[in-house]
Amino acid sequence: MSEVLAASASTLGQCMCIITGASKGFGRALAHLASKDLKPGSVLLLVARSRSLLQELKEEMHRLTEGQDLIVQCVEADLSTKEGVKDTVDMARQYTGNEIDHVLLVNNAASLGDISPFESFTDLDQVNAYLALNVSSTLVLTAGVLQAFPPRSGLQWRVVNCSSTFALEALPSWVLYCSAKAAREMMFRVLAAENPNVKVLSYAPGPMDTEMQETIRRLTGVQYQLNPCKESATKLMKVLLNNDFASGAHLDFFQL
Ligand code: NDP
């Protein structure tokens, strides 16, 4: 492992930090925490579909980080579409000339999808639409950002995959969600195996009080014991700042 990958740091450095699904839930909590650890000159790209929520978050960020000299940009993009992914990569590309010593891409955006018995998934378009956001866009976005900021010595490059216990565990009627999370996990293990200059972490954030959990409750009647997003985001930030994980690892909220 190179020096740059092994070193721990008290900040995220001068960072190009991209958080997908930043408008709500875990992504929003993580954006709040990450902004405090960004050095002056850093760029924070907040990606989601809801323009008003992103704008509101951007204003919060400006208040929180006053005097910190950060560039905060909202990217209103539907990541299930080609255009949405392209707009996000294009926005990141605008900053390739900036002095950046760390690229941190958090692939957080996801959807729950239909929770139904296996045999109900007979519509190829429905399945492809789900996979477009939850698997394909993650690959295409990560590849695009890797091309924009080619890994090199002196540039710390990290990808976080927001994973789930259900990447590893089969849950009846959750074929879409489980399959997508499992595919993402392998996708990022391949990246870790392929590129030693990119450090990859699959983080299962544990059950959190978010819109996704409201939907789970509504659809299944199951009520998990939920943690605040901030608690899980704090654990992830600690792991990132300490840099104490093996590339390609799967870490769970409950293990930390
Ligand atoms: P939420 O559903 O609360 O938020 C999802 C985020 O993704 C929102 O910001 C949403 O923004 C964005 N998003 C959804 N669809 C799209 C799209 N097509 N294009 C762009 N952005 C999109 O999810 P959570 O915060 O609960 O989950 C965050 C991550 O953690 C997910 O990967 C989830 O699978 C994982 N996870 C969550 C758990 C939980 O208990 N909540 C447990 C384990 C894992 P907008 O609607 O504005 O586009």
GROMACS .gro file of N, CA and C in nm, residues 85 89 93 105 107 136-151 157 159 187-188 191:
model
   78
   85VAL      N    1  -2.621   1.154  -1.522
   85VAL     CA    2  -2.484   1.111  -1.489
   85VAL      C    3  -2.384   1.203  -1.559
   89VAL      N    4  -2.081   1.440  -1.399
   89VAL     CA    5  -1.939   1.429  -1.436
   89VAL      C    6  -1.891   1.563  -1.494
   93ARG      N    7  -1.582   1.791  -1.374
   93ARG     CA    8  -1.474   1.824  -1.468
   93ARG      C    9  -1.435   1.971  -1.466
  105LEU      N   10  -1.562   1.027  -0.361
  105LEU     CA   11  -1.691   1.009  -0.427
  105LEU      C   12  -1.777   0.917  -0.341
  107ASN      N   13  -2.108   0.725  -0.333
  107ASN     CA   14  -2.222   0.673  -0.410
  107ASN      C   15  -2.330   0.633  -0.311
  136SER      N   16  -2.616   0.059  -1.256
  136SER     CA   17  -2.544   0.110  -1.374
  136SER      C   18  -2.491   0.251  -1.353
  137SER      N   19  -2.574   0.339  -1.298
  137SER     CA   20  -2.531   0.479  -1.285
  137SER      C   21  -2.411   0.490  -1.190
  138THR      N   22  -2.405   0.400  -1.093
  138THR     CA   23  -2.293   0.402  -0.997
  138THR      C   24  -2.162   0.371  -1.069
  139LEU      N   25  -2.168   0.274  -1.159
  139LEU     CA   26  -2.048   0.237  -1.236
  139LEU      C   27  -2.009   0.350  -1.331
  140VAL      N   28  -2.108   0.401  -1.404
  140VAL     CA   29  -2.078   0.501  -1.508
  140VAL      C   30  -2.030   0.632  -1.443
  141LEU      N   31  -2.092   0.670  -1.333
  141LEU     CA   32  -2.050   0.792  -1.263
  141LEU      C   33  -1.907   0.777  -1.210
  142THR      N   34  -1.882   0.665  -1.144
  142THR     CA   35  -1.748   0.645  -1.086
  142THR      C   36  -1.643   0.643  -1.198
  143ALA      N   37  -1.674   0.575  -1.307
  143ALA     CA   38  -1.579   0.569  -1.420
  143ALA      C   39  -1.555   0.710  -1.476
  144GLY      N   40  -1.661   0.788  -1.488
  144GLY     CA   41  -1.648   0.924  -1.542
  144GLY      C   42  -1.562   1.012  -1.453
  145VAL      N   43  -1.581   1.001  -1.323
  145VAL     CA   44  -1.502   1.084  -1.231
  145VAL      C   45  -1.357   1.035  -1.228
  146LEU      N   46  -1.338   0.904  -1.241
  146LEU     CA   47  -1.200   0.851  -1.248
  146LEU      C   48  -1.128   0.905  -1.371
  147GLN      N   49  -1.200   0.917  -1.482
  147GLN     CA   50  -1.138   0.972  -1.604
  147GLN      C   51  -1.108   1.121  -1.587
  148ALA      N   52  -1.198   1.190  -1.519
  148ALA     CA   53  -1.179   1.336  -1.501
  148ALA      C   54  -1.061   1.365  -1.408
  149PHE      N   55  -1.046   1.282  -1.306
  149PHE     CA   56  -0.936   1.300  -1.208
  149PHE      C   57  -0.853   1.172  -1.204
  150PRO      N   58  -0.767   1.151  -1.302
  150PRO     CA   59  -0.695   1.024  -1.306
  150PRO      C   60  -0.613   1.002  -1.179
  151PRO      N   61  -0.626   0.884  -1.119
  151PRO     CA   62  -0.548   0.856  -0.998
  151PRO      C   63  -0.398   0.870  -1.027
  157TRP      N   64  -0.746   0.905  -0.358
  157TRP     CA   65  -0.871   0.879  -0.434
  157TRP      C   66  -0.953   0.778  -0.355
  159VAL      N   67  -1.353   0.600  -0.287
  159VAL     CA   68  -1.493   0.581  -0.326
  159VAL      C   69  -1.564   0.513  -0.210
  187MET      N   70  -1.891  -0.476  -0.775
  187MET     CA   71  -1.838  -0.373  -0.865
  187MET      C   72  -1.720  -0.301  -0.799
  188PHE      N   73  -1.738  -0.265  -0.674
  188PHE     CA   74  -1.633  -0.187  -0.608
  188PHE      C   75  -1.518  -0.276  -0.559
  191LEU      N   76  -1.304  -0.280  -0.860
  191LEU     CA   77  -1.226  -0.155  -0.870
  191LEU      C   78  -1.107  -0.159  -0.774
   0.00000   0.00000   0.00000
